[in-house]
Short mmCIF file of C-alpha atoms and ligand atoms in Angstrom, two decimals:
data_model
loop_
_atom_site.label_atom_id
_atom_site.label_comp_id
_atom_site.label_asym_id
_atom_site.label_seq_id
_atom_site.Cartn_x
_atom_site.Cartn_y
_atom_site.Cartn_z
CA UNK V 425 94.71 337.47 127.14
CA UNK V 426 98.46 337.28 127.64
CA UNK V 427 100.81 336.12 124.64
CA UNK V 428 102.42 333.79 127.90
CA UNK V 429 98.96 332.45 128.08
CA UNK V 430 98.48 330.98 124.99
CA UNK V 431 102.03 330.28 124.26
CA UNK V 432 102.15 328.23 126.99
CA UNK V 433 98.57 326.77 126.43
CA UNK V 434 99.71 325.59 123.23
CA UNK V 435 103.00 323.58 124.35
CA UNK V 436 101.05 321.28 127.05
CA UNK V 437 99.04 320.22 123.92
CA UNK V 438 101.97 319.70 121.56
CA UNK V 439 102.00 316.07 121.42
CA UNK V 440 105.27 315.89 120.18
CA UNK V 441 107.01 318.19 123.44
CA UNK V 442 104.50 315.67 125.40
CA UNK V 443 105.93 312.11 123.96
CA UNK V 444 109.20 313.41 124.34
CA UNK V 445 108.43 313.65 128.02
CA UNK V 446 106.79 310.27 128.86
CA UNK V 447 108.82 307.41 128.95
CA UNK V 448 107.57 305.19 125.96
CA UNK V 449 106.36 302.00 127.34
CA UNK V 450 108.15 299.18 126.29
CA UNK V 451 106.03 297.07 123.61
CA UNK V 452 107.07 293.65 124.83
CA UNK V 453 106.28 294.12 128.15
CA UNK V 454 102.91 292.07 128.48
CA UNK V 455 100.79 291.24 131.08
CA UNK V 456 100.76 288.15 133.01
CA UNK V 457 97.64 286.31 131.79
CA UNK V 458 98.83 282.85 133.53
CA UNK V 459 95.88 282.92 135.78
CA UNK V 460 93.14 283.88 132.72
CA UNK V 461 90.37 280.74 131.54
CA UNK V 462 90.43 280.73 128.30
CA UNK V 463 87.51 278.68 126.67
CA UNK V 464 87.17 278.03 122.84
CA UNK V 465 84.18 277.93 121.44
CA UNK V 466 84.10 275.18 118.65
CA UNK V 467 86.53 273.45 120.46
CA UNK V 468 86.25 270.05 118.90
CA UNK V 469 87.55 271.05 115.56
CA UNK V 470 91.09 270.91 114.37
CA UNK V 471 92.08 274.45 115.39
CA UNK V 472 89.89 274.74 118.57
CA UNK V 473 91.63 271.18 119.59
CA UNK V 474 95.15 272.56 119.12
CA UNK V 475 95.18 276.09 120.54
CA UNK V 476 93.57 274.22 123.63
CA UNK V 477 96.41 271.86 123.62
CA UNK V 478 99.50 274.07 122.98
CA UNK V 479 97.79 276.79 125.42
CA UNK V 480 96.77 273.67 128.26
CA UNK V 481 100.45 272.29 128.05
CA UNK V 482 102.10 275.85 128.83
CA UNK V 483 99.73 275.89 131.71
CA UNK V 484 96.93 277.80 131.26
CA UNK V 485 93.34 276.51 132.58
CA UNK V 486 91.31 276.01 129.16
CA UNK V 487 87.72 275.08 128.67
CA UNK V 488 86.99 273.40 125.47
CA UNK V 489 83.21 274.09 123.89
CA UNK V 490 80.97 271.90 121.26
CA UNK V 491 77.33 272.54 120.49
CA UNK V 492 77.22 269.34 122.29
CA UNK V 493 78.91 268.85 125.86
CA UNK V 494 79.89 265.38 125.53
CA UNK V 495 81.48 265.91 122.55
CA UNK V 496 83.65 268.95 124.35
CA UNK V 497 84.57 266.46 127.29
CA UNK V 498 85.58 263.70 124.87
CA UNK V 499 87.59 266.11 122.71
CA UNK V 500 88.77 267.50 126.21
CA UNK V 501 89.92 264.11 127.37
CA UNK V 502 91.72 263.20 124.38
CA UNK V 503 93.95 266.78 124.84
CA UNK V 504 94.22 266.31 128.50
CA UNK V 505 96.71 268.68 130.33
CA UNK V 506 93.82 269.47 132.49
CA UNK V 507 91.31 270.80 129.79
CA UNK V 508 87.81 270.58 130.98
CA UNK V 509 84.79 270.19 128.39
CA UNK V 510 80.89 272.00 128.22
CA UNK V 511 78.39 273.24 126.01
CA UNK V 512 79.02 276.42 123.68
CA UNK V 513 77.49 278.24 126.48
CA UNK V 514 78.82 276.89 129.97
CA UNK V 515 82.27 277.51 128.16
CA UNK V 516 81.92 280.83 127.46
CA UNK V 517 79.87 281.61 130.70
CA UNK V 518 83.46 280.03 132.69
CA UNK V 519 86.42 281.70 130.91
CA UNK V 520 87.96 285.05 130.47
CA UNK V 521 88.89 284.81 127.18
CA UNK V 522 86.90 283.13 124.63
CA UNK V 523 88.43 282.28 121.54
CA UNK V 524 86.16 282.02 118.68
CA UNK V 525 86.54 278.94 116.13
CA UNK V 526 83.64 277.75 114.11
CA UNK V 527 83.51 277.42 110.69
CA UNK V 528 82.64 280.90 109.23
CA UNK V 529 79.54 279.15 108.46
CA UNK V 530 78.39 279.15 112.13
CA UNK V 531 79.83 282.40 113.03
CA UNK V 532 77.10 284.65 113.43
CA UNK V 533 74.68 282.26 114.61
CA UNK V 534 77.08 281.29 117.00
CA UNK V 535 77.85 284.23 118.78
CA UNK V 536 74.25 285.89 118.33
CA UNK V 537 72.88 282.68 120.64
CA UNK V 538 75.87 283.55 123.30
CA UNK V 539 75.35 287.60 123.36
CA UNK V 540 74.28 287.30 127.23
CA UNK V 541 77.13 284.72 127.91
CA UNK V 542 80.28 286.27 126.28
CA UNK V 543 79.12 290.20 128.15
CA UNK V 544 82.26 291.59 129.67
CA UNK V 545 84.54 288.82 128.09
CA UNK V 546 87.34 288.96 125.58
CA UNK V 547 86.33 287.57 122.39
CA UNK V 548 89.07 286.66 120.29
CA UNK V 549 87.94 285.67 116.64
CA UNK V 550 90.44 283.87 114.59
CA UNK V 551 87.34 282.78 112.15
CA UNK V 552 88.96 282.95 107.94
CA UNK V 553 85.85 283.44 105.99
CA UNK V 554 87.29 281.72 102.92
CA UNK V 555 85.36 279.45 99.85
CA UNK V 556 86.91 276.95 97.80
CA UNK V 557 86.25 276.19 94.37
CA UNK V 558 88.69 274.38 91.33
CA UNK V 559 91.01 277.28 91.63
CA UNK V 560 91.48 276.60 95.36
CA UNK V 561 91.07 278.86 98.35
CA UNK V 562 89.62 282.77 97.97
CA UNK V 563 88.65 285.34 100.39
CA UNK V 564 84.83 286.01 100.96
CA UNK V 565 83.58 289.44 101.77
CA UNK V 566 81.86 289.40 104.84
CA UNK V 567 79.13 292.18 104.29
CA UNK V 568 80.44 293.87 108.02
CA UNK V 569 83.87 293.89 106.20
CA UNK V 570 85.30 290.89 108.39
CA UNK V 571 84.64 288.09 110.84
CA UNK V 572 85.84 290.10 113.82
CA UNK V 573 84.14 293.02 112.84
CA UNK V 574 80.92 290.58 112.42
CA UNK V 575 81.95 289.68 115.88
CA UNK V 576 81.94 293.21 117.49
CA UNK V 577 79.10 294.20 115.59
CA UNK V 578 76.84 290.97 116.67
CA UNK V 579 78.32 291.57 120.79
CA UNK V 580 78.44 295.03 121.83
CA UNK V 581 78.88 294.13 125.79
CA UNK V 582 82.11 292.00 124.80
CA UNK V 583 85.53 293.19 123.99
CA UNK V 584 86.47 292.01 120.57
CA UNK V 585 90.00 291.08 119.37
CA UNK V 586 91.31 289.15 116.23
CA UNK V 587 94.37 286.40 116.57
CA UNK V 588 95.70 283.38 115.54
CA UNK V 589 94.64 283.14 111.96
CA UNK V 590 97.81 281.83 110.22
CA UNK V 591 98.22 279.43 112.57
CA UNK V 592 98.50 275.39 111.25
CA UNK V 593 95.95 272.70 113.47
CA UNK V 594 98.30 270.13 112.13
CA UNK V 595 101.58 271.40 113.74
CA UNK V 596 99.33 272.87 116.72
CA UNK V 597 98.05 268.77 117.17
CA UNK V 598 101.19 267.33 116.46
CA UNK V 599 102.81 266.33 120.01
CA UNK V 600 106.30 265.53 118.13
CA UNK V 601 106.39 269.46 117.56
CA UNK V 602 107.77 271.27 120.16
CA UNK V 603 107.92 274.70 118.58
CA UNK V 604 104.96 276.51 116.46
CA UNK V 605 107.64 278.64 114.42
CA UNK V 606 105.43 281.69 114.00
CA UNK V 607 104.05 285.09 114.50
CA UNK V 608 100.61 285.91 115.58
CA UNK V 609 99.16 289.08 114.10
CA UNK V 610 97.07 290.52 117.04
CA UNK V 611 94.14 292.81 116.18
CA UNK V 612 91.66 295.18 117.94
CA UNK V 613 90.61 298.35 120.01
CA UNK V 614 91.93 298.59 123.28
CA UNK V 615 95.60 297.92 124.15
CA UNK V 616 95.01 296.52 126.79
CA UNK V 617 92.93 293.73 125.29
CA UNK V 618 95.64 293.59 122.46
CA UNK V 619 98.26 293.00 124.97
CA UNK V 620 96.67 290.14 127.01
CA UNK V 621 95.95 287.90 123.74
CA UNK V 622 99.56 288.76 122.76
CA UNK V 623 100.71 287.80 126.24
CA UNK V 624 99.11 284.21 125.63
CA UNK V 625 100.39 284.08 122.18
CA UNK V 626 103.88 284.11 123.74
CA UNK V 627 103.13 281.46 126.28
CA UNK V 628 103.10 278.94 123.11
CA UNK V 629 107.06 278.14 122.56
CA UNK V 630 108.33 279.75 119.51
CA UNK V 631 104.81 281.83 119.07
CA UNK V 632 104.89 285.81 119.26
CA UNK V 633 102.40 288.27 119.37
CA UNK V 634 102.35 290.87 117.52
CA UNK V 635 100.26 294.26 117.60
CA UNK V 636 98.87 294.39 114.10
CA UNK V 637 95.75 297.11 114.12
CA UNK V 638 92.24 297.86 114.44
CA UNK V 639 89.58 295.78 113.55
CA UNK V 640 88.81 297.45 110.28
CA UNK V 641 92.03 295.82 109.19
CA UNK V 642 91.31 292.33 109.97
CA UNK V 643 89.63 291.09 106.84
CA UNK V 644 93.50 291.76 105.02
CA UNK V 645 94.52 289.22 108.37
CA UNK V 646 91.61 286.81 107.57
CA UNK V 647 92.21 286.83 103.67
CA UNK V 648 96.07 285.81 104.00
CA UNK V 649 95.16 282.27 104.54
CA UNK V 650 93.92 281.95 101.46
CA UNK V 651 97.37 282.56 100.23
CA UNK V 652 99.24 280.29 103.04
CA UNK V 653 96.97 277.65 101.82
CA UNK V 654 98.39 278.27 98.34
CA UNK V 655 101.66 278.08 99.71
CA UNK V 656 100.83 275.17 101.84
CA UNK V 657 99.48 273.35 98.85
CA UNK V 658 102.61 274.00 95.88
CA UNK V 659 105.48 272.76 98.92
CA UNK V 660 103.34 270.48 100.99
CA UNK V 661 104.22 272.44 104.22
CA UNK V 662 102.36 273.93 106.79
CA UNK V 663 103.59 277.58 106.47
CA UNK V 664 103.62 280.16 109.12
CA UNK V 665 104.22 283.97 108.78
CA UNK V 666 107.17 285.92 110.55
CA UNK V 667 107.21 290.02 110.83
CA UNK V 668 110.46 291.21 110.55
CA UNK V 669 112.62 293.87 112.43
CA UNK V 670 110.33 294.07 115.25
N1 LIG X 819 92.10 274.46 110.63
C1 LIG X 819 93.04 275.37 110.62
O1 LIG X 819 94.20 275.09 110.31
C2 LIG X 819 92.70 276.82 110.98
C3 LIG X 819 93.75 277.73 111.18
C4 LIG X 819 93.43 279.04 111.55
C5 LIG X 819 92.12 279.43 111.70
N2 LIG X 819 91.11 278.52 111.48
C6 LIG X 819 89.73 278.96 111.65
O2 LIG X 819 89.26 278.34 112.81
C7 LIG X 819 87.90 277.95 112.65
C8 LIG X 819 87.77 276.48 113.00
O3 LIG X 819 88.52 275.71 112.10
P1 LIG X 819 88.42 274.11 112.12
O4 LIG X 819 89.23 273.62 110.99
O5 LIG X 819 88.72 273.62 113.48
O6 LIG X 819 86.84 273.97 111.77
P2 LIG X 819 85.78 272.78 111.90
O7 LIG X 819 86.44 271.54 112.32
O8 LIG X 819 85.02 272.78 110.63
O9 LIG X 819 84.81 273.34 113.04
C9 LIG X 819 85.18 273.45 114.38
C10 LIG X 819 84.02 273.03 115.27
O10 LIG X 819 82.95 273.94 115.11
C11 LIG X 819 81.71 273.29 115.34
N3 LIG X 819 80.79 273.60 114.25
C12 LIG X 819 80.72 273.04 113.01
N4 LIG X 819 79.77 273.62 112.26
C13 LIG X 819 79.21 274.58 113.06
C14 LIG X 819 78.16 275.51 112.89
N5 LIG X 819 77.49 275.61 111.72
N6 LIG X 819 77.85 276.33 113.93
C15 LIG X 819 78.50 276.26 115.11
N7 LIG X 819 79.51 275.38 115.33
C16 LIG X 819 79.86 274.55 114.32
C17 LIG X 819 82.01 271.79 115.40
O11 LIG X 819 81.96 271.43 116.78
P3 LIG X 819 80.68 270.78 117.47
O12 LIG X 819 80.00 269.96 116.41
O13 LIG X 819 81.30 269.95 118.52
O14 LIG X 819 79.86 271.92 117.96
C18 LIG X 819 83.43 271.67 114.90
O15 LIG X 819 84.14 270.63 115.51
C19 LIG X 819 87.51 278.27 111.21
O16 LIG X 819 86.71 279.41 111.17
C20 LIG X 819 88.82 278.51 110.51
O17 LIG X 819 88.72 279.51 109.52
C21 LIG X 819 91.39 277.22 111.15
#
């Protein structure tokens, strides 16, 4: 073996001589999801009601889901902006993307019964596994370490992601607010996956995406609210969370 040989061996594997090479890819340059479904499972509840409403009125086709379908289409009428109502199921079985939000309660049950249905999709979880009690709210310790890891654990043929955790169903339902004046800390595996629930993040006015790790890292994500909601509570607000310098 020549010293050339290995000399040269070594540099195509120094990452750093590599990076310097490849153009970095510009973080902010997302993927156009405008022509994704995006169905939310739970869809009747506060949350589920406004995502579908602040994603349906910035033009994306959404698909609201109940346990019951006629509670999904009445919840989908009241929203309108062309949001369509089913079952749990038949939402799930239509969309893309399927954005997770039952009570933490229902979570495992929930997803367990739609294994076959949410196969190949993009699960997005935004469940907070939180109890109350006379203090007020405090993080529970999901025994998989958090509700999206729950999630990736209980569907292994579905792409799991984490998102929209901080956000406020009161401003999302309020039609007098035009801007949800926040950041969206965006979890999971794959960029790719990362990037498209980012990308619909920033179809919301005033709403940003933003990359904010794996999945082992969500529970820290899903335990924050307990804090917002101790904000929310001492200045009567409905408190959102910016990431700075980025
Ligand atoms: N509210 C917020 O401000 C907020 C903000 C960020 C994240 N989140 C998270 O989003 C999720 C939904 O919040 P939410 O306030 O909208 O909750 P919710 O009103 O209590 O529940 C949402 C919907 O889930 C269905 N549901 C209720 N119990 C269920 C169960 N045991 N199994 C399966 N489905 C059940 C109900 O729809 P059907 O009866 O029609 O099936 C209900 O309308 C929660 O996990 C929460 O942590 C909430």
């Amino acid at each position: 073996m020549t010293s050339t040989d290995s000399s040269d061996s070594a540099a195509q594997k120094d990452p750093a001589k590599d990076a310097a090479k490849a153009p970095a890819k510009d973080p902010w340059d997302l993927p156009d999801v405008s022509g994704l479904v995006v169905g939310v499972l739970g869809g009747t509840g506060p949350q589920g009601k406004g995502l579908a409403y602040r994603l349906a009125k910035a033009g994306q086709k959404v698909i609201v889901g109940s346990r019951a379908a006629e509670r999904a289409e009445a919840a989908a009428s009241e929203i309108g902006h062309g949001v369509e109502g089913a079952d749990n199921a038949g939402t799930a079985r239509r969309s893309d993307v399927v954005i997770v939000a039952v009570p933490w309660e229902g979570h495992g049950k929930t997803l367990e019964s739609l294994r076959e249905e949410l196969a190949g999709k993009l699960v997005v979880d935004c469940v907070n596994p939180l109890g109350f009690d006379k203090k007020g709210a405090y993080a529970l310790k999901p025994e998989e370490g958090s509700a999206a890891e729950q999630a990736a654990a209980l569907l292994p043929d579905s792409r799991v992601a984490a998102a929209f955790h901080h956000l406020s169903a009161v401003l999302l339902q309020d039609p007098e607010t035009d801007e949800i004046d926040t950041d969206v800390m965006v979890l999971g595996e794959e960029r790719a996956d990362v990037e498209i629930v980012q990308a619909l993040a920033g179809r919301i006015p005033g709403m940003r995406g933003v990359f904010s790790g794996r999945l082992r890292n969500a529970h820290q994500v899903e335990s924050l609210v307990a804090n917002l909601i101790s904000v929310n509570r001492r200045y009567k607000a409905h408190a959102g969370l910016r990431v700075t310098d980025v």
